[in-house]
JSON list of C-alpha atoms in Angstrom, two decimals:
[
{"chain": "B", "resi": 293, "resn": "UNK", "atom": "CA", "xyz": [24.11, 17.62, 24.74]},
{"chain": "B", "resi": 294, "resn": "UNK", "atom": "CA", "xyz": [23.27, 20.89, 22.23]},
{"chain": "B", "resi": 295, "resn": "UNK", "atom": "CA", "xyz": [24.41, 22.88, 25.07]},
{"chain": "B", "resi": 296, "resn": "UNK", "atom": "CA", "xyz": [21.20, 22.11, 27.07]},
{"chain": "B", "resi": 297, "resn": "UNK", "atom": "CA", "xyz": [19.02, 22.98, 23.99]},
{"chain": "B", "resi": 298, "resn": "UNK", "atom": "CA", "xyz": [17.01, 20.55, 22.00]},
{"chain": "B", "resi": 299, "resn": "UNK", "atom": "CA", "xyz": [17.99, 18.77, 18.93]},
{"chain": "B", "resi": 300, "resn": "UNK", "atom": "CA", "xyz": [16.81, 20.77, 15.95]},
{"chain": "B", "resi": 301, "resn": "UNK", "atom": "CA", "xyz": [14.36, 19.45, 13.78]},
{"chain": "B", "resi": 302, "resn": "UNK", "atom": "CA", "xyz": [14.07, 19.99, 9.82]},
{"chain": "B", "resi": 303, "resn": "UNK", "atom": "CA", "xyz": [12.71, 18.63, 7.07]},
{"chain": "B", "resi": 304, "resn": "UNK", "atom": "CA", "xyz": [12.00, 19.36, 3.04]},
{"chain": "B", "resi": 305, "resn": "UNK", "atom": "CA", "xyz": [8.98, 19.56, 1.45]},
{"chain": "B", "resi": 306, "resn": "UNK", "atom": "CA", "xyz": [8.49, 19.73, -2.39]},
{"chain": "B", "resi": 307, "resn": "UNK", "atom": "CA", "xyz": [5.28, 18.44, -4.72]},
{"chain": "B", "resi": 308, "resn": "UNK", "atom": "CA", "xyz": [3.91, 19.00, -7.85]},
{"chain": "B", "resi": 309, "resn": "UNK", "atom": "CA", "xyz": [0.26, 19.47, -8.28]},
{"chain": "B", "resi": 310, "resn": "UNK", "atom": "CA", "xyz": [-1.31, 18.94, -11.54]},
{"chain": "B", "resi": 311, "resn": "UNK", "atom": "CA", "xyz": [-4.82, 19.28, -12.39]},
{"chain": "B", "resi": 312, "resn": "UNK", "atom": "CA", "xyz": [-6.54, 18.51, -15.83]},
{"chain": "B", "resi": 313, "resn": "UNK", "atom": "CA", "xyz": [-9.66, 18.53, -17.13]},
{"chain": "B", "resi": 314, "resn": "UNK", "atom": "CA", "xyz": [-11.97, 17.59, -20.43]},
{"chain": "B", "resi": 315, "resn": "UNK", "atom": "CA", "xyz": [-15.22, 18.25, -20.94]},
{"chain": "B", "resi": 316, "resn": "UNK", "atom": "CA", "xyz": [-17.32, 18.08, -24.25]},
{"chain": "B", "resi": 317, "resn": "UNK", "atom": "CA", "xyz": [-21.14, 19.47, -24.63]},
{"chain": "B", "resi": 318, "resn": "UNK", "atom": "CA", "xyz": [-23.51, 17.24, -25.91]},
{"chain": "B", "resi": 319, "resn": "UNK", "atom": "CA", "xyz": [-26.54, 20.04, -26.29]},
{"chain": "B", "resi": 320, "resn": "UNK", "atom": "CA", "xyz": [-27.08, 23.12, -25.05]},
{"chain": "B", "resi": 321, "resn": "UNK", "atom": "CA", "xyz": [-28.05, 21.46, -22.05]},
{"chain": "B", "resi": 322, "resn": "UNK", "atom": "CA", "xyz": [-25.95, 18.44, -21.36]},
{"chain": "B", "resi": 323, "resn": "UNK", "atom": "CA", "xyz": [-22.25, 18.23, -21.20]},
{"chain": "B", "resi": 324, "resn": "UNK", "atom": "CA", "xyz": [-20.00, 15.44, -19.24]},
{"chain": "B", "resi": 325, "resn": "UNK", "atom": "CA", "xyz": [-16.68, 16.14, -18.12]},
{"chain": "B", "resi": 326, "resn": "UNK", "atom": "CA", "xyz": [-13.14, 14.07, -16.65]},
{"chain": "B", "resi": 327, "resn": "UNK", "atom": "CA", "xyz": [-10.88, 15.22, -14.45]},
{"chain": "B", "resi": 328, "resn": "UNK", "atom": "CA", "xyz": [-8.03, 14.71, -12.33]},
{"chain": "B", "resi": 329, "resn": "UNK", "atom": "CA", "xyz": [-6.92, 16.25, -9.50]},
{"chain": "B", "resi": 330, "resn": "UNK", "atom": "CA", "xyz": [-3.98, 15.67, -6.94]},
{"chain": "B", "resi": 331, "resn": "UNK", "atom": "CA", "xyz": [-3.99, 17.48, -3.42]},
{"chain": "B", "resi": 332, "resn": "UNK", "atom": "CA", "xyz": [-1.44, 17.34, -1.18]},
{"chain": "B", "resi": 333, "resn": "UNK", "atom": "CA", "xyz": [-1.63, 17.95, 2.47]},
{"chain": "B", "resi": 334, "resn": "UNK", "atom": "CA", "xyz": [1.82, 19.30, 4.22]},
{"chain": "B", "resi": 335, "resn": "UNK", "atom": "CA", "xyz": [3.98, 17.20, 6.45]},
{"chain": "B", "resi": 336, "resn": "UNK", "atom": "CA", "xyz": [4.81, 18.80, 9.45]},
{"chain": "B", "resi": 337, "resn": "UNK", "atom": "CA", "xyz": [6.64, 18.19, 13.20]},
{"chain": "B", "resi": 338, "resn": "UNK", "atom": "CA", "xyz": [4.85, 16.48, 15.99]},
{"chain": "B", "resi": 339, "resn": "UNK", "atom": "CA", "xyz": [4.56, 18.75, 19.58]},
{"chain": "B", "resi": 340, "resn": "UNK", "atom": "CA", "xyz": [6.42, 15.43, 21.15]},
{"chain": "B", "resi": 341, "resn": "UNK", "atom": "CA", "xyz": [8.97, 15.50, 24.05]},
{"chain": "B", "resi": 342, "resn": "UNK", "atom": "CA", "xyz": [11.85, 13.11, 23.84]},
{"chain": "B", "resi": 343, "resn": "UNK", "atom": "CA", "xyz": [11.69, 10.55, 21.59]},
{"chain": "B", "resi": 344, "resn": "UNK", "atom": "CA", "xyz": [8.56, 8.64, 21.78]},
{"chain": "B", "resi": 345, "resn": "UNK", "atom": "CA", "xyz": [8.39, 5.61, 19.21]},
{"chain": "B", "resi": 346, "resn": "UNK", "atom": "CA", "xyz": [5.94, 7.58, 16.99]},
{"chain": "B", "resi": 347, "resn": "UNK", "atom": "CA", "xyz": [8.49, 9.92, 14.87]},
{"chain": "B", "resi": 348, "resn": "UNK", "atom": "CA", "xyz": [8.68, 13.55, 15.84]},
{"chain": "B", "resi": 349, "resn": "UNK", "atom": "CA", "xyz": [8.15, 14.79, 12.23]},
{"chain": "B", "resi": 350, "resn": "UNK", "atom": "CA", "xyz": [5.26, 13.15, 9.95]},
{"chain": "B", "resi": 351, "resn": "UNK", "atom": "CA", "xyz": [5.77, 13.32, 5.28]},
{"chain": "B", "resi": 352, "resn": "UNK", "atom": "CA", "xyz": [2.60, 15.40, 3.51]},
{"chain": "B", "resi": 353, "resn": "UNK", "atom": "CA", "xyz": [0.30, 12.70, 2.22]},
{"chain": "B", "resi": 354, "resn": "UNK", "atom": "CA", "xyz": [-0.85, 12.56, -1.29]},
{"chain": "B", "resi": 355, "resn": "UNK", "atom": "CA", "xyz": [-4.35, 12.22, -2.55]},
{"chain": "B", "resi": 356, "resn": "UNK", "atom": "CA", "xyz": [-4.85, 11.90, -6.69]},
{"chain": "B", "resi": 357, "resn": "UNK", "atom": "CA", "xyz": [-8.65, 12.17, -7.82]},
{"chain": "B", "resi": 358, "resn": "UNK", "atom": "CA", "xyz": [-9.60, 10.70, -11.10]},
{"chain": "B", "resi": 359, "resn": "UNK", "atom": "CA", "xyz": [-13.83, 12.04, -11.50]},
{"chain": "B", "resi": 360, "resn": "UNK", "atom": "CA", "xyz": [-16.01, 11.48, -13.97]},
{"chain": "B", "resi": 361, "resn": "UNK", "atom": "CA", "xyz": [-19.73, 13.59, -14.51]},
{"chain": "B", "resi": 362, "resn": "UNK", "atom": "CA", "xyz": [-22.65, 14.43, -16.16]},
{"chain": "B", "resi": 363, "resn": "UNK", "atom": "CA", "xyz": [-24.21, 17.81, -16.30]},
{"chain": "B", "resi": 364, "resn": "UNK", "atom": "CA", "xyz": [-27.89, 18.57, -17.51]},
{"chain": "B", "resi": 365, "resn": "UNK", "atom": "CA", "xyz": [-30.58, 20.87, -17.33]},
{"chain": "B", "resi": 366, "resn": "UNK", "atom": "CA", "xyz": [-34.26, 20.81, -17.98]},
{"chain": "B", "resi": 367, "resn": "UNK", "atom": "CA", "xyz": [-37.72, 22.05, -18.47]},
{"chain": "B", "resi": 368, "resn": "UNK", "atom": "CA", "xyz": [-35.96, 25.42, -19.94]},
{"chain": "B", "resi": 369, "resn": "UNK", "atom": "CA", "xyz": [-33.40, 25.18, -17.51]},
{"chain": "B", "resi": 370, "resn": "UNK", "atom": "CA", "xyz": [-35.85, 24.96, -14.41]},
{"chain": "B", "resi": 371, "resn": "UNK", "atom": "CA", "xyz": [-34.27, 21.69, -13.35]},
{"chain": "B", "resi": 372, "resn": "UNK", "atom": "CA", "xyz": [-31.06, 20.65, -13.04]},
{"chain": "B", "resi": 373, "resn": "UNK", "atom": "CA", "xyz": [-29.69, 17.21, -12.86]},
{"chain": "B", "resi": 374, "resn": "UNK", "atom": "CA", "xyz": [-25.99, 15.96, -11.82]},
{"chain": "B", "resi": 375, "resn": "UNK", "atom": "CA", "xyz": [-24.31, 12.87, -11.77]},
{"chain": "B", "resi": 376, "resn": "UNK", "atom": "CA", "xyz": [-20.61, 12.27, -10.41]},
{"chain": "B", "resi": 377, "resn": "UNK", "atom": "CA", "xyz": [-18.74, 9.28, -10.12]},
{"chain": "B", "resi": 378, "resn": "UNK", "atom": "CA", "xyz": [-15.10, 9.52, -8.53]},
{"chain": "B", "resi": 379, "resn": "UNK", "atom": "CA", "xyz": [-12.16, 7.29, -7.46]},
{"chain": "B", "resi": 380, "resn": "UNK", "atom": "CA", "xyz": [-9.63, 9.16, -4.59]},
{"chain": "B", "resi": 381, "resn": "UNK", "atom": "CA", "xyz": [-6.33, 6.91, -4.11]},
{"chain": "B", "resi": 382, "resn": "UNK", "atom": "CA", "xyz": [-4.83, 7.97, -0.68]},
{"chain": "B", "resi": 383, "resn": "UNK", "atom": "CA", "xyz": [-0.99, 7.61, -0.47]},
{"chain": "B", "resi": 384, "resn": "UNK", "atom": "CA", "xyz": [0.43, 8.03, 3.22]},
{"chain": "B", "resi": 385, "resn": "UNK", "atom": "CA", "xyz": [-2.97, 9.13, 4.82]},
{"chain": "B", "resi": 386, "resn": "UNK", "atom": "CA", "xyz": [-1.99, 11.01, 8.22]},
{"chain": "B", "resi": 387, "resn": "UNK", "atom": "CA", "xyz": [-3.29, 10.02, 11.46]},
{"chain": "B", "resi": 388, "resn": "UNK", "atom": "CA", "xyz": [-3.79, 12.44, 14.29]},
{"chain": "B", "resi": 389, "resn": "UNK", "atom": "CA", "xyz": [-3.09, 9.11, 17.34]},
{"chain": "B", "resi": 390, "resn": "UNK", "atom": "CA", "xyz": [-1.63, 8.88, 20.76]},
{"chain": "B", "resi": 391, "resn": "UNK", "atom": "CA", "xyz": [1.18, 7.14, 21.99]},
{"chain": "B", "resi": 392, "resn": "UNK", "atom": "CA", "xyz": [0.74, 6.24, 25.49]},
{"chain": "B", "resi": 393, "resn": "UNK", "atom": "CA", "xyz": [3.94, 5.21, 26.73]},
{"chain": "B", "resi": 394, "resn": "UNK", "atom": "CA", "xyz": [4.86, 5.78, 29.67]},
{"chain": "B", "resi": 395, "resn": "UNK", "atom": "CA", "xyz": [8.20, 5.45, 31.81]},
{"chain": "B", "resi": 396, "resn": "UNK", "atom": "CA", "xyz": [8.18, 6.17, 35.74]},
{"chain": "B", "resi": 397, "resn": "UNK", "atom": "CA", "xyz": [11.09, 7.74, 36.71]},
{"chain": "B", "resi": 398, "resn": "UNK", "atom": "CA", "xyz": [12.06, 5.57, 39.77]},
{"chain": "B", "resi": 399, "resn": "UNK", "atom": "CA", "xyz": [15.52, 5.36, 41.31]},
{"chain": "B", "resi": 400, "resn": "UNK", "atom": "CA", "xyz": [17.61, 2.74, 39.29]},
{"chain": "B", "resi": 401, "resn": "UNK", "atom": "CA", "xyz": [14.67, 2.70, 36.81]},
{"chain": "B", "resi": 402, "resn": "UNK", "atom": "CA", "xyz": [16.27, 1.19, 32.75]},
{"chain": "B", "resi": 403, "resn": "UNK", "atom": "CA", "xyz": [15.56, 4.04, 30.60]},
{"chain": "B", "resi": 404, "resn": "UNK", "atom": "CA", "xyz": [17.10, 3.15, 27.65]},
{"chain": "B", "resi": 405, "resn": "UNK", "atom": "CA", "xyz": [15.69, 6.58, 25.70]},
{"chain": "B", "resi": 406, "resn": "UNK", "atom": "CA", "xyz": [17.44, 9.59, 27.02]},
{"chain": "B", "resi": 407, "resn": "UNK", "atom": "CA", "xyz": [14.96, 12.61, 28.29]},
{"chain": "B", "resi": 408, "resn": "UNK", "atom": "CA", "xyz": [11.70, 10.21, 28.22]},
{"chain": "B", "resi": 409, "resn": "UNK", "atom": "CA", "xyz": [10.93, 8.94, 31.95]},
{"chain": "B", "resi": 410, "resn": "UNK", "atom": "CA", "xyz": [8.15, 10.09, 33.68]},
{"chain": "B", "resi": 411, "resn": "UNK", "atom": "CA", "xyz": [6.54, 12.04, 30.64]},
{"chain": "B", "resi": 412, "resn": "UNK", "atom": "CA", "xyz": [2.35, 11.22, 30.30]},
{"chain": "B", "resi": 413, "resn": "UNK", "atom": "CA", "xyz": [1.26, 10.29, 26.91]},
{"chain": "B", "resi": 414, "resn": "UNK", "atom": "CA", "xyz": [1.37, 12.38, 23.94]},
{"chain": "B", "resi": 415, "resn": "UNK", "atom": "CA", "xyz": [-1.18, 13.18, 21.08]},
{"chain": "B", "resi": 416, "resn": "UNK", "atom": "CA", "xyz": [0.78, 13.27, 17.54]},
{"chain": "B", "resi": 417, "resn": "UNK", "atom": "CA", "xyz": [0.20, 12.97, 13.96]},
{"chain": "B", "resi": 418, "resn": "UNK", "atom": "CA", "xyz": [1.60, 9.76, 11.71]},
{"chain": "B", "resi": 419, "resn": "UNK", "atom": "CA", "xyz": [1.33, 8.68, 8.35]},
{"chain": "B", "resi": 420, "resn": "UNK", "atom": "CA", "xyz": [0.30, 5.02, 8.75]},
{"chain": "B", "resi": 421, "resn": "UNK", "atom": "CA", "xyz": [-0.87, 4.17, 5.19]},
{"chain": "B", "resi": 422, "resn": "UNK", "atom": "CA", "xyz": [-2.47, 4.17, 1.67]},
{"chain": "B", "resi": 423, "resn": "UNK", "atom": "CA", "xyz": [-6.17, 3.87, 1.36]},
{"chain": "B", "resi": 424, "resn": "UNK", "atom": "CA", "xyz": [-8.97, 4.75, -1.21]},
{"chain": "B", "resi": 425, "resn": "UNK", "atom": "CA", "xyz": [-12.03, 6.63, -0.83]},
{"chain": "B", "resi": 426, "resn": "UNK", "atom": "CA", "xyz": [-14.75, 5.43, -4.31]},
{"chain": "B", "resi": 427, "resn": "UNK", "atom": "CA", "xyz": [-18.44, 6.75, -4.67]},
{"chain": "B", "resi": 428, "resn": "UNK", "atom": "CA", "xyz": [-21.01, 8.66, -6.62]},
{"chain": "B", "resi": 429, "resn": "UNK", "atom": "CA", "xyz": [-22.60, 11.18, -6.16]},
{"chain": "B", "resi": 430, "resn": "UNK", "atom": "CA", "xyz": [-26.08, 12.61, -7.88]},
{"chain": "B", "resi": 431, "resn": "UNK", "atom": "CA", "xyz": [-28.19, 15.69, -7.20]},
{"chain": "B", "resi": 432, "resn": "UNK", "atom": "CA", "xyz": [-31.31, 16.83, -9.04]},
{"chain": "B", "resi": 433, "resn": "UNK", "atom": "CA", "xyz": [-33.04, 20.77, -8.12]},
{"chain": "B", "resi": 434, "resn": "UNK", "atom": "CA", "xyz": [-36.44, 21.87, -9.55]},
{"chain": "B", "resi": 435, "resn": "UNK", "atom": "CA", "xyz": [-37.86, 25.16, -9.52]},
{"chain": "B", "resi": 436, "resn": "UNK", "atom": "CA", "xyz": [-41.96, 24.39, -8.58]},
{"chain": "B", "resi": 437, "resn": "UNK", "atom": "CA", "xyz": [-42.16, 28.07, -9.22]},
{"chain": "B", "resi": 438, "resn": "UNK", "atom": "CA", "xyz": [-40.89, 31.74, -9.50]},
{"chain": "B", "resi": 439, "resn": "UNK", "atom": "CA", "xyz": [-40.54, 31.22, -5.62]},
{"chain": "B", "resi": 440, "resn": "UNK", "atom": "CA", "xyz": [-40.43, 27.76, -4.75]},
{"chain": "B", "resi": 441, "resn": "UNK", "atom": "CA", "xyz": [-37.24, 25.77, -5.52]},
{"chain": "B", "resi": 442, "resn": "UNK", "atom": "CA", "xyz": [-37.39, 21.62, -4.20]},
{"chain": "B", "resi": 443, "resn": "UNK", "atom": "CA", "xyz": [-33.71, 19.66, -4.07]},
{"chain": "B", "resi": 444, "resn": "UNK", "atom": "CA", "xyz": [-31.91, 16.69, -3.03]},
{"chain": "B", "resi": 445, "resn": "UNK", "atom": "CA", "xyz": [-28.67, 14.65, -3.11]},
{"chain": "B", "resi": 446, "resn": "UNK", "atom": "CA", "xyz": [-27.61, 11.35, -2.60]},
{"chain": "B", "resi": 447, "resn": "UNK", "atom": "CA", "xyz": [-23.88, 10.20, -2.17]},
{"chain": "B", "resi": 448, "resn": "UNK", "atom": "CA", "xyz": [-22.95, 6.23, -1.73]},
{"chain": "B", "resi": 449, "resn": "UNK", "atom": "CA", "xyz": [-19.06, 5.92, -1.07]},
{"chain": "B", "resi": 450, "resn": "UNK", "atom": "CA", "xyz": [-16.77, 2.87, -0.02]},
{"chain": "B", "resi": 451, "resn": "UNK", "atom": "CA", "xyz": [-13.59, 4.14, 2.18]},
{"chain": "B", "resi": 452, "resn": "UNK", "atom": "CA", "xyz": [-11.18, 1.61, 2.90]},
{"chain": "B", "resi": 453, "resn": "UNK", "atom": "CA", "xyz": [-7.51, 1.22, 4.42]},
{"chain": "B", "resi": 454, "resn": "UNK", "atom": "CA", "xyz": [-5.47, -0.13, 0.98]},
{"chain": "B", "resi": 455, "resn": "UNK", "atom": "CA", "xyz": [-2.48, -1.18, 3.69]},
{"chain": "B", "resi": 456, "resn": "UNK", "atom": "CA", "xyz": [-1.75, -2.73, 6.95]},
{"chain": "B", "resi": 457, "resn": "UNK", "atom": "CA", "xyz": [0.57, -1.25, 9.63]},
{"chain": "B", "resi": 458, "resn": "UNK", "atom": "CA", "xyz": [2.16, -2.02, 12.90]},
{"chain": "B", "resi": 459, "resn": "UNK", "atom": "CA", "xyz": [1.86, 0.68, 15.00]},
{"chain": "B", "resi": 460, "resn": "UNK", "atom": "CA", "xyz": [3.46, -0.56, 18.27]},
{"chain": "B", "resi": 461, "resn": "UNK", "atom": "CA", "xyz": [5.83, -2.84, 16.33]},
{"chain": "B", "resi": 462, "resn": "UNK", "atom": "CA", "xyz": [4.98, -5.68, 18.46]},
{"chain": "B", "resi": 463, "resn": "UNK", "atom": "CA", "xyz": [4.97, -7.95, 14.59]},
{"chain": "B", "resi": 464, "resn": "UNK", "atom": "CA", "xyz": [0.93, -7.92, 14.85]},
{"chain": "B", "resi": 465, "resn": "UNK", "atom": "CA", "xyz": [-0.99, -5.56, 11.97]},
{"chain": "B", "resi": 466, "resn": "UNK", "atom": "CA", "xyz": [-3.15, -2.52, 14.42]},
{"chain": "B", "resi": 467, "resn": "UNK", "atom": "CA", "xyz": [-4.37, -1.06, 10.67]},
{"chain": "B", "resi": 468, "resn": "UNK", "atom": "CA", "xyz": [-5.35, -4.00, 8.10]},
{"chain": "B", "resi": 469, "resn": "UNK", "atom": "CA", "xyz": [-6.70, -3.69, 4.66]},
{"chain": "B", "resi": 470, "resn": "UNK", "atom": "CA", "xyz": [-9.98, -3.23, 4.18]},
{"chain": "B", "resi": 471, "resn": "UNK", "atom": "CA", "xyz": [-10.95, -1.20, 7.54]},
{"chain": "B", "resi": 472, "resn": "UNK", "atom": "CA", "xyz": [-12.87, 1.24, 6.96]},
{"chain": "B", "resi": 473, "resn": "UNK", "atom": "CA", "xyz": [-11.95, 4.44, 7.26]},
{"chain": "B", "resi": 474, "resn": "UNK", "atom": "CA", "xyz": [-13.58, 6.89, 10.36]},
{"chain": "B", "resi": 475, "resn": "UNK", "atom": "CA", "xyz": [-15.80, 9.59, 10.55]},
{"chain": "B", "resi": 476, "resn": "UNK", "atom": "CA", "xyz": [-17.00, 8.44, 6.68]},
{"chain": "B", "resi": 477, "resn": "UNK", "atom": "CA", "xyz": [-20.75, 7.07, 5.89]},
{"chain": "B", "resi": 478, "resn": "UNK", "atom": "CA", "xyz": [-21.79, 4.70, 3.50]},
{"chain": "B", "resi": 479, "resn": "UNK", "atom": "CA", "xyz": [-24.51, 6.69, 2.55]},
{"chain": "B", "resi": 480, "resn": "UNK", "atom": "CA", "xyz": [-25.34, 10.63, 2.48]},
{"chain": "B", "resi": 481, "resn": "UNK", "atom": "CA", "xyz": [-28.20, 12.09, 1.58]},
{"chain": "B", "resi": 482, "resn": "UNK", "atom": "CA", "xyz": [-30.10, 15.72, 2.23]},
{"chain": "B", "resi": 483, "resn": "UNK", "atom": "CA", "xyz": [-33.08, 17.29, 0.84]},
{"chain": "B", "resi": 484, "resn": "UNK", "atom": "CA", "xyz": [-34.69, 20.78, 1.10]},
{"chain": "B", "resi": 485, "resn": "UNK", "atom": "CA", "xyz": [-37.02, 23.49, -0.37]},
{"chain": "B", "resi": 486, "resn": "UNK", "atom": "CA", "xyz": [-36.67, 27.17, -0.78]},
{"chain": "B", "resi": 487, "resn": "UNK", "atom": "CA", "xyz": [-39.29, 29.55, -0.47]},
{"chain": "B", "resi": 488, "resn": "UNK", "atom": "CA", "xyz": [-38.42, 33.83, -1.26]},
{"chain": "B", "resi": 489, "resn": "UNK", "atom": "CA", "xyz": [-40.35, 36.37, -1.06]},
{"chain": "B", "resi": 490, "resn": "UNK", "atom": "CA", "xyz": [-39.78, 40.18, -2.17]},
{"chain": "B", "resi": 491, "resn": "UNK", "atom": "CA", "xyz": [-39.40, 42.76, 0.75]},
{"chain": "B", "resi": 492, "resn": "UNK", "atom": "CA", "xyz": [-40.17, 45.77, 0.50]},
{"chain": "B", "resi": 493, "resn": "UNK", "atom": "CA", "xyz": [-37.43, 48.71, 1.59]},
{"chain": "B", "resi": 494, "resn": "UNK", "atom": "CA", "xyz": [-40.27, 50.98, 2.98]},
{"chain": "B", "resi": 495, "resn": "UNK", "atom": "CA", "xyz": [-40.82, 53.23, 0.43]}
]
């Protein structure tokens, strides 16, 4: 078939991607803000040989950001203090998975997908669902002194699957609702202090 080539593969890819924000200053030294946000990741074609029973070419998925903060600064601006609050809604989330199928390529074996026997399993990207990433975020700096400057942050987030999916589409659910989502901690925190000191240039 194709003269010994491979089929070709194609696709389209077109998104808008707006971003507005509103912010109104309270004092000098406090303002709060809203925004929204949408960021799109590109859809793109899968490294896969044959046709495994993931698709060989995965959509962009979609992420809209609606954030909400407050801004301030203190003791004549030698503190600063932050608070965010943010809701991301996840629409077709991409999956980096592996499909594992494998077909031996035996004498009188049934392969009923041309050009797939005897090939190992194969590492691919899907989109497998909607989910939602929610938390808040709040940091707070002081300078101790003209050298010294003490910090910290705290973020608490939920990150959840919004969808269920069959993935081997043997009828049961592999991704429910409500999972949550990997690599993504319920808390995150870090604190530090900064010391400088002049140097001198040797003259």
């Amino acid at each position: 078939a194709n003269n010994g080539w491979p089929p070709p593969r194609s696709g389209v890819d077109k998104e808008f991607s707006p971003k507005v924000s509103l912010q109104w200053a309270l004092d000098d030294n406090r303002m709060v803000y809203g925004l929204f946000t949408r960021g799109k990741r590109p859809g793109g074609v899968n490294r896969s040989r044959g046709e495994p029973f993931f698709p060989n070419a995965y959509k962009p998925d979609l992420m809209d950001n609606v954030e909400f903060g407050y801004k301030s600064t203190f003791a004549e601006g030698r503190g600063r203090f932050n608070v965010t609050g943010y809701n991301m809604s996840w629409e077709g989330y991409q999956l980096e998975i592996v499909d594992p199928s494998f077909t031996p390529c035996d004498a009188g074996a049934n392969v009923s997908v041309a050009g797939v026997c005897g090939q190992p399993w194969q590492q691919i990207v899907a989109n497998v669902g909607d989910a939602h990433i929610s938390g808040l975020f709040t940091e707070l700096d002081y300078a101790l002194s003209d050298r010294t400057t003490f910090g910290l942050n705290i973020e608490a987030m939920e990150a959840q699957t919004d969808t269920s999916h069959d993935l081997d589409g043997d009828g049961t659910d592999d991704i429910i609702g409500g999972l949550r989502l990997p690599t993504v901690p319920n808390i995150k925190w870090a604190t530090w202090i900064e010391y400088h000191w002049p140097l001198s240039n040797g003259d």
